[in-house]
mmCIF file of C-alpha atoms in Angstrom:
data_model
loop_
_atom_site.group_PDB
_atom_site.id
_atom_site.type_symbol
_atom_site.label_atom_id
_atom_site.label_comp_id
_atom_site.label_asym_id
_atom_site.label_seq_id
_atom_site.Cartn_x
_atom_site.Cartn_y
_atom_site.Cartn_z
ATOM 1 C CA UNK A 243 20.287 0.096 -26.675
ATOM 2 C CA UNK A 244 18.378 -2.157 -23.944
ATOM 3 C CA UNK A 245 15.115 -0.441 -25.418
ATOM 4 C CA UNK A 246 15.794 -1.426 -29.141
ATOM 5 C CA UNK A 247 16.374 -4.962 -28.004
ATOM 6 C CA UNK A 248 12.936 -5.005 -26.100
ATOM 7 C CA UNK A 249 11.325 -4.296 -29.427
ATOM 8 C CA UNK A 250 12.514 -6.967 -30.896
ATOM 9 C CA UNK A 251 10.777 -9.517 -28.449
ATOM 10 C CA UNK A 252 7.279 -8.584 -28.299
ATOM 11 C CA UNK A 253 6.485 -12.277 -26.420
ATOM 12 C CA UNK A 254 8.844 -11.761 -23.472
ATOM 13 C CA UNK A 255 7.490 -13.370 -20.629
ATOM 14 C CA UNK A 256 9.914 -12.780 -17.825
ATOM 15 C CA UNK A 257 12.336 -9.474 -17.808
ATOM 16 C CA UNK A 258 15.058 -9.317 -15.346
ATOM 17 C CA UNK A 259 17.945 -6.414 -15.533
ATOM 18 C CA UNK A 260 20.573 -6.289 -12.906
ATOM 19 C CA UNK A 261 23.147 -3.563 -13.337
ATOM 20 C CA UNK A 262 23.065 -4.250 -16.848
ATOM 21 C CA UNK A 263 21.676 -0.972 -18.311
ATOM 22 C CA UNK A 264 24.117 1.652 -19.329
ATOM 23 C CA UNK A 265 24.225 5.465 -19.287
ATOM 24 C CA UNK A 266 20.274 6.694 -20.127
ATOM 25 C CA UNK A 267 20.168 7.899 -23.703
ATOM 26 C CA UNK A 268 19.385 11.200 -23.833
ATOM 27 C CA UNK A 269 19.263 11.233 -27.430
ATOM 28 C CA UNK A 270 16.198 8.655 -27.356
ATOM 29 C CA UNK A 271 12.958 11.074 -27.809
ATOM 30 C CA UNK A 272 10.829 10.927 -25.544
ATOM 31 C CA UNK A 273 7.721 11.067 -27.853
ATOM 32 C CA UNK A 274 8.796 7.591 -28.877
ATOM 33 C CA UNK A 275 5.839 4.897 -28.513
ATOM 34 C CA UNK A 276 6.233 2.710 -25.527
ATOM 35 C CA UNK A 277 7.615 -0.996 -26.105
ATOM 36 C CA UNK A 278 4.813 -3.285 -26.172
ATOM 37 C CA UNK A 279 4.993 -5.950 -23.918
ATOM 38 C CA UNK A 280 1.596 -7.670 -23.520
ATOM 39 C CA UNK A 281 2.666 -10.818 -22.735
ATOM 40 C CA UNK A 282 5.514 -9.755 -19.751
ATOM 41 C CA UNK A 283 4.147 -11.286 -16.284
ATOM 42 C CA UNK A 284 7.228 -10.385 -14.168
ATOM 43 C CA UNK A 285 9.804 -7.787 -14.353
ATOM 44 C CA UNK A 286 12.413 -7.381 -12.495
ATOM 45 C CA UNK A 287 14.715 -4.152 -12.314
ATOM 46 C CA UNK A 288 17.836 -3.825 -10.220
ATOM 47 C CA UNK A 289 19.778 -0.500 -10.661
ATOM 48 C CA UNK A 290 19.559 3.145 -10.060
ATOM 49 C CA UNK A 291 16.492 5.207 -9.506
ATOM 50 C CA UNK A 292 18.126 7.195 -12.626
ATOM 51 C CA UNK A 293 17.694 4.126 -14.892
ATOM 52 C CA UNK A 294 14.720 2.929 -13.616
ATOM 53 C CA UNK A 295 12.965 6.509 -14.238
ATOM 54 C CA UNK A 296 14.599 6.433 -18.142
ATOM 55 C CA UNK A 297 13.665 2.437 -18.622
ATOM 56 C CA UNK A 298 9.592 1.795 -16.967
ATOM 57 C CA UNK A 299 8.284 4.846 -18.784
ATOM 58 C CA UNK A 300 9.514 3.105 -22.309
ATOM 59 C CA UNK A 301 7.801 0.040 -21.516
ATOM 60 C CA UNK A 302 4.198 -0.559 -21.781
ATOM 61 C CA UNK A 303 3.092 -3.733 -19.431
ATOM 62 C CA UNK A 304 0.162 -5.120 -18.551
ATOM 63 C CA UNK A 305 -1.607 -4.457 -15.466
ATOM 64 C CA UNK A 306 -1.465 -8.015 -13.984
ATOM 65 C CA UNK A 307 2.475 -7.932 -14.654
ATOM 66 C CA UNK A 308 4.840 -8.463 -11.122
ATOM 67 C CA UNK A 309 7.168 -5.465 -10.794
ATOM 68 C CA UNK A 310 9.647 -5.736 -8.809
ATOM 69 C CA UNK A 311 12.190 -2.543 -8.858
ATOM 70 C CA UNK A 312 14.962 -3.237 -6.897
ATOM 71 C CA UNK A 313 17.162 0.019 -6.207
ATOM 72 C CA UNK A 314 20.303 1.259 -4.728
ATOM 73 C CA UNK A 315 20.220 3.779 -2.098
ATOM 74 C CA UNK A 316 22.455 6.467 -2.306
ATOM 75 C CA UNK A 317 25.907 6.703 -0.285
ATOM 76 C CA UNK A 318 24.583 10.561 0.818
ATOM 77 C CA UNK A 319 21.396 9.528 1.665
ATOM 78 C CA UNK A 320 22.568 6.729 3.949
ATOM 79 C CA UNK A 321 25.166 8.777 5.394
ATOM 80 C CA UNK A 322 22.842 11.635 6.393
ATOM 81 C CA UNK A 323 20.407 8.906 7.673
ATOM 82 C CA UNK A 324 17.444 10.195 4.797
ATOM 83 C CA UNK A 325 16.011 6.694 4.441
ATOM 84 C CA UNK A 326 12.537 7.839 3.983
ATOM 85 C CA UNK A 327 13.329 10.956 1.739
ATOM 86 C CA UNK A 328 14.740 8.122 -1.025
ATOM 87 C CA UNK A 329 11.855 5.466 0.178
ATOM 88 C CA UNK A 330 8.933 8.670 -0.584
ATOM 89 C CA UNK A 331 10.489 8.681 -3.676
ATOM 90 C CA UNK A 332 10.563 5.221 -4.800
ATOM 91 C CA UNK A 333 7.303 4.520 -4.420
ATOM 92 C CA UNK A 334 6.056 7.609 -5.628
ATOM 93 C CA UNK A 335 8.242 6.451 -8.705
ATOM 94 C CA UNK A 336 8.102 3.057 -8.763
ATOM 95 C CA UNK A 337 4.594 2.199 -6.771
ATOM 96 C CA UNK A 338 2.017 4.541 -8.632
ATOM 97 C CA UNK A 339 1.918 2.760 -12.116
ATOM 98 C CA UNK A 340 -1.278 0.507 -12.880
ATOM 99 C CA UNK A 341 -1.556 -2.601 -11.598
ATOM 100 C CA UNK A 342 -0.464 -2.161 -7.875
ATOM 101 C CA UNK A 343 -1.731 -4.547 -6.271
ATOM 102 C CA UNK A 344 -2.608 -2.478 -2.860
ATOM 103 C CA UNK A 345 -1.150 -2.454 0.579
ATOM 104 C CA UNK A 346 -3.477 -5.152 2.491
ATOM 105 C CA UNK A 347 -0.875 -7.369 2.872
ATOM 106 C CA UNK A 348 2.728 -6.461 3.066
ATOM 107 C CA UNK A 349 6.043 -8.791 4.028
ATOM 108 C CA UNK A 350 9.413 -7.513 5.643
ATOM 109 C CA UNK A 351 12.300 -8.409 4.586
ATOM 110 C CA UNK A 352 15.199 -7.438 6.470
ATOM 111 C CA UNK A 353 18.715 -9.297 5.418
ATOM 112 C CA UNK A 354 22.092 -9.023 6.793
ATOM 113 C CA UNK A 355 25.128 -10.376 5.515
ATOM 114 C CA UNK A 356 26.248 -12.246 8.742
ATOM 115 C CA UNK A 357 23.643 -13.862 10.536
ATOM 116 C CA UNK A 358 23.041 -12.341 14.208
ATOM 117 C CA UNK A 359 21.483 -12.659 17.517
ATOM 118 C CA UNK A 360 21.967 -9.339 19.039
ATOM 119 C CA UNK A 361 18.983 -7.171 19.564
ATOM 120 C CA UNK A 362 21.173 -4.228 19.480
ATOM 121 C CA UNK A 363 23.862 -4.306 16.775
ATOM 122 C CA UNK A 364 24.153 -1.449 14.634
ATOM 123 C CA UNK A 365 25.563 -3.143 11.481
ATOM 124 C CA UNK A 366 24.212 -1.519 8.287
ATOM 125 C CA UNK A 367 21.519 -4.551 6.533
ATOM 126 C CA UNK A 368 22.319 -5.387 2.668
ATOM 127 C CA UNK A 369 18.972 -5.212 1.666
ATOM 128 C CA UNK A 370 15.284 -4.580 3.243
ATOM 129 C CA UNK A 371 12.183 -5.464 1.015
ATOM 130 C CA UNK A 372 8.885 -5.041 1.228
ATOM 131 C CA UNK A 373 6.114 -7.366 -0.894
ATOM 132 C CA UNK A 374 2.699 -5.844 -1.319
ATOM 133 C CA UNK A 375 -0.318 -7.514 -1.973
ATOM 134 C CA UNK A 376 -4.224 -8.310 -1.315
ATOM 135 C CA UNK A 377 -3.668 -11.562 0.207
ATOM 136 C CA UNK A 378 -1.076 -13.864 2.184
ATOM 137 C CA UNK A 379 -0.797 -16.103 -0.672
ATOM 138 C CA UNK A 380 0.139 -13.674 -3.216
ATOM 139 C CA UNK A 381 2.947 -11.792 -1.000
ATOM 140 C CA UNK A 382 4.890 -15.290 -0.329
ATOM 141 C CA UNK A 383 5.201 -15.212 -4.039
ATOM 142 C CA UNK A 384 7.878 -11.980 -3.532
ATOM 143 C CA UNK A 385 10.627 -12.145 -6.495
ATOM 144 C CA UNK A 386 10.140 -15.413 -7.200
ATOM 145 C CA UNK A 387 9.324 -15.924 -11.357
ATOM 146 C CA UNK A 388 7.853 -18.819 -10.877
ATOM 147 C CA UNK A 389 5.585 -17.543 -8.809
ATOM 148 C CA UNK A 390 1.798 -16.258 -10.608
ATOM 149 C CA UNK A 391 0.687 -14.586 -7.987
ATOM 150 C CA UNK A 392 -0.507 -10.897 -8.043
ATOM 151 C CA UNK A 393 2.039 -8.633 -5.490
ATOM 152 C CA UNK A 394 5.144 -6.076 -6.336
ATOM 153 C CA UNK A 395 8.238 -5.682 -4.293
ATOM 154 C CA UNK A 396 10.598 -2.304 -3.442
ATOM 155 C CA UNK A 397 13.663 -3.108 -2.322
ATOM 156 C CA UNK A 398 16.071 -0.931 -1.098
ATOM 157 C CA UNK A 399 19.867 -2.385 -1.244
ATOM 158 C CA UNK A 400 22.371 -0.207 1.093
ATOM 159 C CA UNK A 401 25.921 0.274 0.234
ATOM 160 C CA UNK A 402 27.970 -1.279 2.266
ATOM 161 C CA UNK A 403 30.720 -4.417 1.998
ATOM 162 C CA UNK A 404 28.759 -6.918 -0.598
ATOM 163 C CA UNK A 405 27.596 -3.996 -2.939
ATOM 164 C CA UNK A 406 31.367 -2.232 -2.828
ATOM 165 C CA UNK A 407 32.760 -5.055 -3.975
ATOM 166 C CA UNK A 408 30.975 -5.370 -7.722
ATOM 167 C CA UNK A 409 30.390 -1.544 -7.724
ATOM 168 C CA UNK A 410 32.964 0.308 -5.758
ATOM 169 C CA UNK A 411 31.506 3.813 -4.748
ATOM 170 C CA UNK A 412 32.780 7.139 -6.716
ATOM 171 C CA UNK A 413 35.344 9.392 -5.953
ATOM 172 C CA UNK A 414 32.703 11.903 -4.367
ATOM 173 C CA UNK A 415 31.155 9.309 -2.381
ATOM 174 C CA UNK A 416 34.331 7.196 -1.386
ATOM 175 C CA UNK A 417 34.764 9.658 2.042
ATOM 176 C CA UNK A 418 30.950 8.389 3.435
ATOM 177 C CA UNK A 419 31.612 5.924 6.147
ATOM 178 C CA UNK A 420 28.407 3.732 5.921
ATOM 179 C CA UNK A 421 29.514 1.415 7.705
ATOM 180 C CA UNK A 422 26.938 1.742 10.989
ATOM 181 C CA UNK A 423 23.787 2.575 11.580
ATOM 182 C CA UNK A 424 21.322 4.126 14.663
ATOM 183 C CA UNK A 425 19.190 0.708 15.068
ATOM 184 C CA UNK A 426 17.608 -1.724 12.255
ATOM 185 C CA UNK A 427 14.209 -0.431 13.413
ATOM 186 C CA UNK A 428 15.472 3.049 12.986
ATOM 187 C CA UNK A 429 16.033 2.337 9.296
ATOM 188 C CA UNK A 430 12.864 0.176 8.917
ATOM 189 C CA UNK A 431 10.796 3.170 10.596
ATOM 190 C CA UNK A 432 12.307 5.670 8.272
ATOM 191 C CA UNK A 433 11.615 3.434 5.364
ATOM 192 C CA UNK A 434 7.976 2.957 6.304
ATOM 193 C CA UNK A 435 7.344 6.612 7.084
ATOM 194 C CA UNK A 436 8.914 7.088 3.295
ATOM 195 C CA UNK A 437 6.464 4.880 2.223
ATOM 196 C CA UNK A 438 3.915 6.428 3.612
ATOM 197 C CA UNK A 439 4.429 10.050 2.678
ATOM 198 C CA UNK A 440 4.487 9.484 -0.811
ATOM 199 C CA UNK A 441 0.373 8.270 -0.333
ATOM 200 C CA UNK A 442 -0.598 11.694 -1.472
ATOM 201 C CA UNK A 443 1.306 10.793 -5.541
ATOM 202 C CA UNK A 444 0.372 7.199 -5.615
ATOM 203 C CA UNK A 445 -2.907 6.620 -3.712
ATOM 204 C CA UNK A 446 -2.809 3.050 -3.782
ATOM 205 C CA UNK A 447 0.876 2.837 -1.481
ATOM 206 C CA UNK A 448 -1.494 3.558 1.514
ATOM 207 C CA UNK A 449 -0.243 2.008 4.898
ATOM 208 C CA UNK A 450 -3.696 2.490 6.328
ATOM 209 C CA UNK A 451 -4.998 0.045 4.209
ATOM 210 C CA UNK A 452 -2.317 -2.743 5.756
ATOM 211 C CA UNK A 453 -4.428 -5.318 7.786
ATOM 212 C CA UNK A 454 -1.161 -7.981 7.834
ATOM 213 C CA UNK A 455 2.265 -6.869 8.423
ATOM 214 C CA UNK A 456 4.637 -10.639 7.842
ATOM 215 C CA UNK A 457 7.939 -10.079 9.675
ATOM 216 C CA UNK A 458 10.474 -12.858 8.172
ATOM 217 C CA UNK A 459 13.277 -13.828 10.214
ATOM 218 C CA UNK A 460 15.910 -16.013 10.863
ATOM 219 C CA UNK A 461 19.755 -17.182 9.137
ATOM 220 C CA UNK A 462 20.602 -13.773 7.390
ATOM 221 C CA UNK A 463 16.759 -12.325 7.931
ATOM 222 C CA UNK A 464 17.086 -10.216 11.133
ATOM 223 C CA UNK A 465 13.839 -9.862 14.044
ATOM 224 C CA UNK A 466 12.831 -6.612 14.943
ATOM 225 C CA UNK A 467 13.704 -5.976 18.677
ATOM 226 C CA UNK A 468 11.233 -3.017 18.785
ATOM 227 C CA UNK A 469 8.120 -2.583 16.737
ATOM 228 C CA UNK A 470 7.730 1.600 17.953
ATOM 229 C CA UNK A 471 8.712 2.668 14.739
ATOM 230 C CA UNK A 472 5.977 0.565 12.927
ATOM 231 C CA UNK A 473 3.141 1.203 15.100
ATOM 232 C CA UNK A 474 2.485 4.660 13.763
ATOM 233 C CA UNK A 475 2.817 3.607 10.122
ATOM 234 C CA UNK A 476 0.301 0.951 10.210
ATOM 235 C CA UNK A 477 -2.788 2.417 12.751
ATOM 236 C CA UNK A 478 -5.086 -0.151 11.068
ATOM 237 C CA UNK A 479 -3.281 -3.272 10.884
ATOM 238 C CA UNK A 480 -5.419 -6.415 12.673
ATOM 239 C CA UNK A 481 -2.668 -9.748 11.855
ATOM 240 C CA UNK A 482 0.994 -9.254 12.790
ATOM 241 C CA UNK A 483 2.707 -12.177 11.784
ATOM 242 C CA UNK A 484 6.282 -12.330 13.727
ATOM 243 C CA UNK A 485 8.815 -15.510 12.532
ATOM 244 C CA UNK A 486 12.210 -16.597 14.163
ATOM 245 C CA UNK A 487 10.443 -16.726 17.929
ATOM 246 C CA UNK A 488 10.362 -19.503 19.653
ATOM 247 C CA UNK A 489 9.421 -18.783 23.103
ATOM 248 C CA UNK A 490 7.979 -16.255 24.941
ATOM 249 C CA UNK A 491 11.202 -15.362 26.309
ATOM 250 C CA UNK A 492 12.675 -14.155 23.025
ATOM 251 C CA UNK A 493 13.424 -10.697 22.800
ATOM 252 C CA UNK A 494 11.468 -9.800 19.276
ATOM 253 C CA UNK A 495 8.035 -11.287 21.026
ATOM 254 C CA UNK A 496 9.047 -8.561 24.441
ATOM 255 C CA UNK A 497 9.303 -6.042 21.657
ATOM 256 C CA UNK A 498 6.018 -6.663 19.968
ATOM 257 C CA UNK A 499 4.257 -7.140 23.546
ATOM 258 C CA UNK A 500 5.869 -3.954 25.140
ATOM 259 C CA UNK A 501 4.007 -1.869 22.140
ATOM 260 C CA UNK A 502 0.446 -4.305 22.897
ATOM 261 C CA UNK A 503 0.793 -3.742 27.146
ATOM 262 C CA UNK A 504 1.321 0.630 26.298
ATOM 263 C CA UNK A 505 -1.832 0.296 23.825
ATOM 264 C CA UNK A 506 -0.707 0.588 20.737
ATOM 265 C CA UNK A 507 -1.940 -0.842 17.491
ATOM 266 C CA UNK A 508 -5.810 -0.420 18.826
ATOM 267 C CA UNK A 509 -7.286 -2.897 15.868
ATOM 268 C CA UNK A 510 -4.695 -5.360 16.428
ATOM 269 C CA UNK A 511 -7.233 -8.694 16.653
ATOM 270 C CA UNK A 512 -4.193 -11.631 16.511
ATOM 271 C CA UNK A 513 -0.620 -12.206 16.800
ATOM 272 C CA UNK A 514 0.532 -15.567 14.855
ATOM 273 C CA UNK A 515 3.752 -17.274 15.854
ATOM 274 C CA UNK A 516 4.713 -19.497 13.189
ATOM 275 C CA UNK A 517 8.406 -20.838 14.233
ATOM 276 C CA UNK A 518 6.975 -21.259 18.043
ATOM 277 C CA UNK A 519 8.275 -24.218 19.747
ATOM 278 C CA UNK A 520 6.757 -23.469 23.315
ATOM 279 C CA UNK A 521 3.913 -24.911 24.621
ATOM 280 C CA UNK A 522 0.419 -24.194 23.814
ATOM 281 C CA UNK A 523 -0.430 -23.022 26.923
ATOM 282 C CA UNK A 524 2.161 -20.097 26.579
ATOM 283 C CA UNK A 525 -0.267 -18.190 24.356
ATOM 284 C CA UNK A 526 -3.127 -18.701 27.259
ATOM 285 C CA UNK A 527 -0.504 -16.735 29.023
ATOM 286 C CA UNK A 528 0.074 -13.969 26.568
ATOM 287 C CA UNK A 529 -3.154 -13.005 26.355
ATOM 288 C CA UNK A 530 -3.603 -12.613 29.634
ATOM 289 C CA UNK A 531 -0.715 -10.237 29.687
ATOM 290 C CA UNK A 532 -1.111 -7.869 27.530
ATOM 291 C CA UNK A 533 -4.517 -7.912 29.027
ATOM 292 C CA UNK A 534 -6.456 -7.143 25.738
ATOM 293 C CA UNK A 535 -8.832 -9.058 23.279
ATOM 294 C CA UNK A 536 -5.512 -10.206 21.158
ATOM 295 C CA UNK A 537 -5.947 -13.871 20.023
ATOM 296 C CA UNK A 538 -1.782 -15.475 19.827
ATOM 297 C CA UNK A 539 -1.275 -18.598 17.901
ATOM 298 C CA UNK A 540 1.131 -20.397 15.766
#
């Protein structure tokens, strides 16, 4: 039904489906002709990998389009902690058609649904995301319509209280407790080394490339306490960008200089500070710690 209705607006500019889309139709063939969509600049899928594998294959969108799939993971794959097996295959699914913009510059997105300052709960996040793009500018743009800059977005959504209560889980999935989790970096790593594995279908999604890695944090957007489980994902990176610290006491900036003193992330040239309310001379101080040529700054 949804793709009869896309063929009758061949000037659609913006496309957003959340939960919207019914059963696929496997009556549609599949030697149909793609909807034409020249015009569509963003799109915007939330919903099962099943419907997004029926729906992006029926549209045909232009290469300087924002995608931005948006996907549930699965109850089984939480509860037998496979992150990265459903991560390698949304990008290889989602990430491989034309137009991606690369991996130069990607954003983390980590939300909870109650605001925290622990560095060691182990309440499941509602949603991580992850913007890609070639430049800083772009990848603030993130799911935002308005925005005309070139980047994509994954993000995953995990079941847990705000999710149940739209779309309760099935009867085969109601016994998973999903309720905790090993560590957010756990999850994060496992996402990442997803990511990553799926390189060798979608050459573009390659974490190598990344030369800025944006952390967000703060309200509902939780800090990493450890950065271990990134290091190996991103051997090239050369900007970490780390928000939500705001002195050199905080335990996200010990995180990200414990992984800097045992010397890892070789290329790393700067670490930027933006929410940094200490004084200047603190950085003049972090340098000297980690004892290597790392430039800090807001």
């Amino acid at each position: 039904m949804m793709v009869l209705v896309l063929r009758r607006c061949p000037v659609l500019e913006e496309l957003a489906l959340q939960m919207v889309l019914g059963p696929p139709n496997s009556n549609t063939a599949d030697t149909e002709l793609p909807v034409s969509l020249p015009r569509l600049r963003f799109f915007l899928l939330c919903d099962e990998m099943i419907r997004w594998r029926y729906l992006r294959p029926k549209l045909s969108i232009p290469e300087s389009a924002s995608i931005h799939p948006d996907l549930i993971l699965p109850r089984q794959d939480m509860y037998f902690d496979c992150y990265d097996r459903f991560a390698e295959e949304a990008a290889r699914e989602c990430l491989s058609w034309p137009g991606f913009p690369t991996c130069r510059v990607i954003i983390l997105h980590y939300q909870v649904i109650t605001p925290t300052d622990s560095a060691r709960d182990r309440v499941a996040p509602e949603l991580v995301r992850i913007a890609f793009a070639s430049g800083e500018e772009d990848a603030w743009g993130e799911k935002d319509p308005e925005q005309k800059t070139r980047r994509w977005t994954l993000t995953f959504r995990i079941p847990g209280r705000v999710l149940e209560t739209r779309y309760p889980p099935g009867p085969l999935d109601a016994h998973l407790n999903v309720k905790r989790i090993n560590s957010p970096e756990d999850v994060v790593g496992s996402i990442f080394r997803g990511i990553a594995q799926a390189s060798a279908h979608a050459p573009l999604v390659d974490l190598t490339a990344t030369e800025v890695l944006i952390v967000k944090a703060g309200g509902r957007l939780r800090h990493m306490a450890e950065y271990h489980s990134l290091t190996c994902c991103f051997p090239n990176l050369t900007t970490l960008v780390v928000y939500g610290v705001f002195d050199r006491n905080f335990y996200a900036l010990k995180g990200v200089l414990r992984e800097l003193c045992d010397g890892r992330w070789l290329n790393l040239e700067q670490v930027r500070l933006p929410d940094y309310i200490g004084q200047d001379c603190d950085f003049d101080w972090l340098e000297k710690f980690v004892a290597r040529a790392i430039k800090f700054s807001k």
